[in-house]
Amino acid sequence: MAKTASKQINKAKIKPLRFDTDWQYDPAPESAAAAQIEPEYGLFINGKWQKPDSGQYFDTINPANEKTLSRIAVANEKDVDRAVRAARNAHEKVWKKMAPAERGKYIFRIARIIQEKARELAIIETLDGGKPIRESRDFDVPTAAQHFFYYAGWADKLNYAFPQKKLNPLGVAGQIIPWNFPLLMAAWKIAPALATGNTVVLKPAETTSLTALKLASILQEADLPPGVVNIITGAGATGAALVEHPDVNKIAFTGSTSVGKIIQRSIAGTNKRSTLELGGKAANIVFEDAPLDQAVEGVVNGIFFNQGHVCCAGSRLYLQESIAKEFIRKLKDRISTLIVGDPMDKNTDIGAINSKEQLNTILRYIQIGKKEGAAIHQPACSLPKKGFWCPPTLFTDVAQSNRITQEEIFGPVLAILTFRTDDEVIEKANNTPYGLSAGVWTDKGSRIFNMTRRLRAGVVWANTFNKFDAAAPFGGYKESGFGREGGLHGLSPYLEINS
Ligand code: NAI
Ligand code: MG
């Protein structure tokens, strides 16, 4: 009797529920009204908002609907010079003379105000850059505050970090940041510079300047002495003018490898110090003994987090041959449940691509992948009409020499390859011009140690991916740049250290 019943159930062919057609979350939108965005922003120089000498402004848009959010000033060479002079003056007259514990108090205050304004900052970040509100709220803004807290703590303890050494700040730091983690990158750059007694001229990326400008008003509220941090906006020419200014002592840059090379050439032969954090093409390596479901989550997080606009994104997946088929099936199932769309909705997993230019770059690479003969898989999902969107994209049948394996795409596109042995995957994983990060998924501790020792990458995650902490150093090998940010290591690039 029981046997017949179970046979009948089997025969009934239970159709699995499909997320996209059978059930959906109700919308859960965050409110744009909770953030104050001015219709126009000047330059933040010497503690005040100033009109640009250029007289020029440009629009910043919301990439999810292409609507203009605000007008932003273009800083020309004269504006850059004004900002550098303000920073120099503040360094000589105020900041370097101030007791380190007092400097620390200002940095703590900035951290606390960021926490108080966390919701507003998250909303502005999402509106201006297109990343899901869940990420700005749960990752970008709290991690930015954490960096200020962390480095505030170091301000009066530098002699413990570098015992028996004579320490001096470098002076004025010129800092240029990209559009993928706008507020967080500003925090990575500003917090260690201030803690070590330097003053700053910061230039945010042209598509995502709004949270840096909001940070300027936070610095005012924290009563930071005028000129200690100056925030100037504009595109590549503004960045180049800052790099070339003769009175800048240090350049800290995060962005593309090509601009990193331009900066290197431009400061060659000068006394300027530099740290460059550039592109990446991280390998996420899954062994047959790994917890597969957990690894699927890690791989999804590694490449689809922030639309793949992550220098350390796990954009290459190496699967051990014996589990490749099963893993790819699980991965396809998982990505069919990802929600692509309105970044302001708290359920959204994949938001808008940051700009039309970046979308075109990604689409060009998808065409290249197809032409190279790789098999493409994209789940069925309906994309909004306006704005810039790209569904999660998997490529299988990929060769190590393919451009989609070698070059940074900076979008939600994953190249999947296979391997048999540890030696083979080390060889393949290290075989790109980059070396920023990598991931290893295995049950064996000894294998983790073997891999982390031999992978040429600044960060190697084991059984996790894209985990950050203010206390952990971050930075690359090879064309991914040099110098470390974060942690104790992040202090020395801003100090002159003598015995
Ligand atoms: P980019 O390197 O041009 O922009 C980064 C920053 O550098 C921006 O603030 C920009 O205004 C500034 N900049 C541009 N030209 C400059 C110059 N000559 N001198 C000084 N500063 C300059 O990056 P872009 O064009 O926005 O993105 C292109 C590619 O770069 C992306 O597709 C991605 O592959 C990579 N990228 C990597 C990032 C990372 O986190 N490592 C971040 C952003 C982009
Ligand atoms: Mg924008």
mmCIF file with all atom_site columns, C-alpha atoms in Angstrom, residues 360-453:
data_model
loop_
_atom_site.group_PDB
_atom_site.id
_atom_site.type_symbol
_atom_site.label_atom_id
_atom_site.label_alt_id
_atom_site.label_comp_id
_atom_site.label_asym_id
_atom_site.label_entity_id
_atom_site.label_seq_id
_atom_site.pdbx_PDB_ins_code
_atom_site.Cartn_x
_atom_site.Cartn_y
_atom_site.Cartn_z
_atom_site.occupancy
_atom_site.B_iso_or_equiv
_atom_site.pdbx_formal_charge
_atom_site.auth_seq_id
_atom_site.auth_comp_id
_atom_site.auth_asym_id
_atom_site.auth_atom_id
_atom_site.pdbx_PDB_model_num
ATOM 1  C CA . ASN A 1 360 ? 29.482 49.561 -22.650 1.00 0.00 ? 360 ASN A CA 1
ATOM 2  C CA . THR A 1 361 ? 32.811 48.151 -21.444 1.00 0.00 ? 361 THR A CA 1
ATOM 3  C CA . ILE A 1 362 ? 31.035 45.182 -19.858 1.00 0.00 ? 362 ILE A CA 1
ATOM 4  C CA . LEU A 1 363 ? 28.864 44.545 -22.931 1.00 0.00 ? 363 LEU A CA 1
ATOM 5  C CA . ARG A 1 364 ? 31.957 44.712 -25.136 1.00 0.00 ? 364 ARG A CA 1
ATOM 6  C CA . TYR A 1 365 ? 33.617 42.019 -23.015 1.00 0.00 ? 365 TYR A CA 1
ATOM 7  C CA . ILE A 1 366 ? 30.498 39.847 -23.198 1.00 0.00 ? 366 ILE A CA 1
ATOM 8  C CA . GLN A 1 367 ? 30.737 40.037 -27.005 1.00 0.00 ? 367 GLN A CA 1
ATOM 9  C CA . ILE A 1 368 ? 34.457 39.221 -26.833 1.00 0.00 ? 368 ILE A CA 1
ATOM 10 C CA . GLY A 1 369 ? 33.687 36.164 -24.672 1.00 0.00 ? 369 GLY A CA 1
ATOM 11 C CA . LYS A 1 370 ? 31.132 34.908 -27.199 1.00 0.00 ? 370 LYS A CA 1
ATOM 12 C CA . LYS A 1 371 ? 33.515 35.480 -30.106 1.00 0.00 ? 371 LYS A CA 1
ATOM 13 C CA . GLU A 1 372 ? 36.249 33.610 -28.269 1.00 0.00 ? 372 GLU A CA 1
ATOM 14 C CA . GLY A 1 373 ? 33.919 30.607 -28.285 1.00 0.00 ? 373 GLY A CA 1
ATOM 15 C CA . ALA A 1 374 ? 32.871 30.502 -24.627 1.00 0.00 ? 374 ALA A CA 1
ATOM 16 C CA . ALA A 1 375 ? 29.323 29.412 -23.718 1.00 0.00 ? 375 ALA A CA 1
ATOM 17 C CA . ILE A 1 376 ? 27.254 32.153 -22.083 1.00 0.00 ? 376 ILE A CA 1
ATOM 18 C CA . HIS A 1 377 ? 24.548 31.715 -19.459 1.00 0.00 ? 377 HIS A CA 1
ATOM 19 C CA . GLN A 1 378 ? 22.314 34.521 -18.187 1.00 0.00 ? 378 GLN A CA 1
ATOM 20 C CA . PRO A 1 379 ? 19.155 33.807 -16.164 1.00 0.00 ? 379 PRO A CA 1
ATOM 21 C CA . ALA A 1 380 ? 15.899 35.149 -17.532 1.00 0.00 ? 380 ALA A CA 1
ATOM 22 C CA . CYS A 1 381 ? 15.200 38.439 -15.782 1.00 0.00 ? 381 CYS A CA 1
ATOM 23 C CA . SER A 1 382 ? 13.405 41.571 -16.796 1.00 0.00 ? 382 SER A CA 1
ATOM 24 C CA . LEU A 1 383 ? 15.561 44.675 -16.605 1.00 0.00 ? 383 LEU A CA 1
ATOM 25 C CA . PRO A 1 384 ? 14.206 48.207 -16.068 1.00 0.00 ? 384 PRO A CA 1
ATOM 26 C CA . LYS A 1 385 ? 13.782 50.283 -19.243 1.00 0.00 ? 385 LYS A CA 1
ATOM 27 C CA . LYS A 1 386 ? 15.765 53.310 -18.077 1.00 0.00 ? 386 LYS A CA 1
ATOM 28 C CA . GLY A 1 387 ? 19.210 53.177 -16.513 1.00 0.00 ? 387 GLY A CA 1
ATOM 29 C CA . PHE A 1 388 ? 22.205 50.884 -16.987 1.00 0.00 ? 388 PHE A CA 1
ATOM 30 C CA . TRP A 1 389 ? 21.789 47.182 -16.283 1.00 0.00 ? 389 TRP A CA 1
ATOM 31 C CA . CYS A 1 390 ? 23.554 43.897 -16.769 1.00 0.00 ? 390 CYS A CA 1
ATOM 32 C CA . PRO A 1 391 ? 22.190 40.520 -15.654 1.00 0.00 ? 391 PRO A CA 1
ATOM 33 C CA . PRO A 1 392 ? 24.494 38.095 -13.817 1.00 0.00 ? 392 PRO A CA 1
ATOM 34 C CA . THR A 1 393 ? 26.533 36.383 -16.527 1.00 0.00 ? 393 THR A CA 1
ATOM 35 C CA . LEU A 1 394 ? 28.420 33.076 -16.503 1.00 0.00 ? 394 LEU A CA 1
ATOM 36 C CA . PHE A 1 395 ? 30.870 31.897 -19.151 1.00 0.00 ? 395 PHE A CA 1
ATOM 37 C CA . THR A 1 396 ? 31.803 28.214 -19.385 1.00 0.00 ? 396 THR A CA 1
ATOM 38 C CA . ASP A 1 397 ? 34.082 26.494 -21.941 1.00 0.00 ? 397 ASP A CA 1
ATOM 39 C CA . VAL A 1 398 ? 36.589 29.246 -21.300 1.00 0.00 ? 398 VAL A CA 1
ATOM 40 C CA . ALA A 1 399 ? 40.316 28.956 -22.070 1.00 0.00 ? 399 ALA A CA 1
ATOM 41 C CA . GLN A 1 400 ? 43.089 30.306 -19.876 1.00 0.00 ? 400 GLN A CA 1
ATOM 42 C CA . SER A 1 401 ? 44.338 32.483 -22.746 1.00 0.00 ? 401 SER A CA 1
ATOM 43 C CA . ASN A 1 402 ? 40.929 34.064 -23.467 1.00 0.00 ? 402 ASN A CA 1
ATOM 44 C CA . ARG A 1 403 ? 40.653 37.797 -22.912 1.00 0.00 ? 403 ARG A CA 1
ATOM 45 C CA . ILE A 1 404 ? 37.718 37.258 -20.540 1.00 0.00 ? 404 ILE A CA 1
ATOM 46 C CA . THR A 1 405 ? 40.119 35.198 -18.369 1.00 0.00 ? 405 THR A CA 1
ATOM 47 C CA . GLN A 1 406 ? 43.006 37.662 -18.542 1.00 0.00 ? 406 GLN A CA 1
ATOM 48 C CA . GLU A 1 407 ? 41.482 41.152 -18.506 1.00 0.00 ? 407 GLU A CA 1
ATOM 49 C CA . GLU A 1 408 ? 39.554 43.044 -15.851 1.00 0.00 ? 408 GLU A CA 1
ATOM 50 C CA . ILE A 1 409 ? 35.881 43.430 -16.847 1.00 0.00 ? 409 ILE A CA 1
ATOM 51 C CA . PHE A 1 410 ? 34.626 45.164 -13.685 1.00 0.00 ? 410 PHE A CA 1
ATOM 52 C CA . GLY A 1 411 ? 31.093 43.878 -14.080 1.00 0.00 ? 411 GLY A CA 1
ATOM 53 C CA . PRO A 1 412 ? 28.901 40.904 -13.057 1.00 0.00 ? 412 PRO A CA 1
ATOM 54 C CA . VAL A 1 413 ? 30.630 38.501 -15.451 1.00 0.00 ? 413 VAL A CA 1
ATOM 55 C CA . LEU A 1 414 ? 32.251 35.257 -14.292 1.00 0.00 ? 414 LEU A CA 1
ATOM 56 C CA . ALA A 1 415 ? 34.669 33.127 -16.347 1.00 0.00 ? 415 ALA A CA 1
ATOM 57 C CA . ILE A 1 416 ? 34.547 29.470 -15.253 1.00 0.00 ? 416 ILE A CA 1
ATOM 58 C CA . LEU A 1 417 ? 37.510 27.126 -15.820 1.00 0.00 ? 417 LEU A CA 1
ATOM 59 C CA . THR A 1 418 ? 38.501 23.699 -14.481 1.00 0.00 ? 418 THR A CA 1
ATOM 60 C CA . PHE A 1 419 ? 41.615 22.036 -13.069 1.00 0.00 ? 419 PHE A CA 1
ATOM 61 C CA . ARG A 1 420 ? 42.822 18.667 -11.778 1.00 0.00 ? 420 ARG A CA 1
ATOM 62 C CA . THR A 1 421 ? 45.756 19.246 -9.412  1.00 0.00 ? 421 THR A CA 1
ATOM 63 C CA . ASP A 1 422 ? 46.986 21.852 -6.935  1.00 0.00 ? 422 ASP A CA 1
ATOM 64 C CA . ASP A 1 423 ? 50.022 22.632 -9.085  1.00 0.00 ? 423 ASP A CA 1
ATOM 65 C CA . GLU A 1 424 ? 47.901 23.136 -12.171 1.00 0.00 ? 424 GLU A CA 1
ATOM 66 C CA . VAL A 1 425 ? 45.527 25.580 -10.482 1.00 0.00 ? 425 VAL A CA 1
ATOM 67 C CA . ILE A 1 426 ? 48.384 27.567 -8.916  1.00 0.00 ? 426 ILE A CA 1
ATOM 68 C CA . GLU A 1 427 ? 49.933 27.921 -12.355 1.00 0.00 ? 427 GLU A CA 1
ATOM 69 C CA . LYS A 1 428 ? 46.630 29.047 -13.886 1.00 0.00 ? 428 LYS A CA 1
ATOM 70 C CA . ALA A 1 429 ? 45.565 31.318 -11.025 1.00 0.00 ? 429 ALA A CA 1
ATOM 71 C CA . ASN A 1 430 ? 48.902 33.170 -11.084 1.00 0.00 ? 430 ASN A CA 1
ATOM 72 C CA . ASN A 1 431 ? 48.845 33.485 -14.850 1.00 0.00 ? 431 ASN A CA 1
ATOM 73 C CA . THR A 1 432 ? 47.434 37.028 -15.259 1.00 0.00 ? 432 THR A CA 1
ATOM 74 C CA . PRO A 1 433 ? 49.110 40.435 -15.079 1.00 0.00 ? 433 PRO A CA 1
ATOM 75 C CA . TYR A 1 434 ? 47.250 41.111 -11.807 1.00 0.00 ? 434 TYR A CA 1
ATOM 76 C CA . GLY A 1 435 ? 47.656 39.937 -8.219  1.00 0.00 ? 435 GLY A CA 1
ATOM 77 C CA . LEU A 1 436 ? 45.209 41.619 -5.874  1.00 0.00 ? 436 LEU A CA 1
ATOM 78 C CA . SER A 1 437 ? 43.188 38.848 -4.277  1.00 0.00 ? 437 SER A CA 1
ATOM 79 C CA . ALA A 1 438 ? 42.212 35.166 -4.465  1.00 0.00 ? 438 ALA A CA 1
ATOM 80 C CA . GLY A 1 439 ? 39.886 32.698 -2.760  1.00 0.00 ? 439 GLY A CA 1
ATOM 81 C CA . VAL A 1 440 ? 40.416 29.061 -1.773  1.00 0.00 ? 440 VAL A CA 1
ATOM 82 C CA . TRP A 1 441 ? 37.581 26.682 -0.866  1.00 0.00 ? 441 TRP A CA 1
ATOM 83 C CA . THR A 1 442 ? 38.641 23.393 0.727   1.00 0.00 ? 442 THR A CA 1
ATOM 84 C CA . ASP A 1 443 ? 38.157 21.320 3.847   1.00 0.00 ? 443 ASP A CA 1
ATOM 85 C CA . LYS A 1 444 ? 41.915 20.818 4.325   1.00 0.00 ? 444 LYS A CA 1
ATOM 86 C CA . GLY A 1 445 ? 43.920 23.284 6.411   1.00 0.00 ? 445 GLY A CA 1
ATOM 87 C CA . SER A 1 446 ? 47.202 22.075 4.914   1.00 0.00 ? 446 SER A CA 1
ATOM 88 C CA . ARG A 1 447 ? 45.928 22.786 1.425   1.00 0.00 ? 447 ARG A CA 1
ATOM 89 C CA . ILE A 1 448 ? 44.886 26.304 2.472   1.00 0.00 ? 448 ILE A CA 1
ATOM 90 C CA . PHE A 1 449 ? 48.433 26.979 3.710   1.00 0.00 ? 449 PHE A CA 1
ATOM 91 C CA . ASN A 1 450 ? 49.980 25.507 0.582   1.00 0.00 ? 450 ASN A CA 1
ATOM 92 C CA . MET A 1 451 ? 47.771 27.635 -1.672  1.00 0.00 ? 451 MET A CA 1
ATOM 93 C CA . THR A 1 452 ? 48.055 30.906 0.270   1.00 0.00 ? 452 THR A CA 1
ATOM 94 C CA . ARG A 1 453 ? 51.852 30.600 0.238   1.00 0.00 ? 453 ARG A CA 1
#
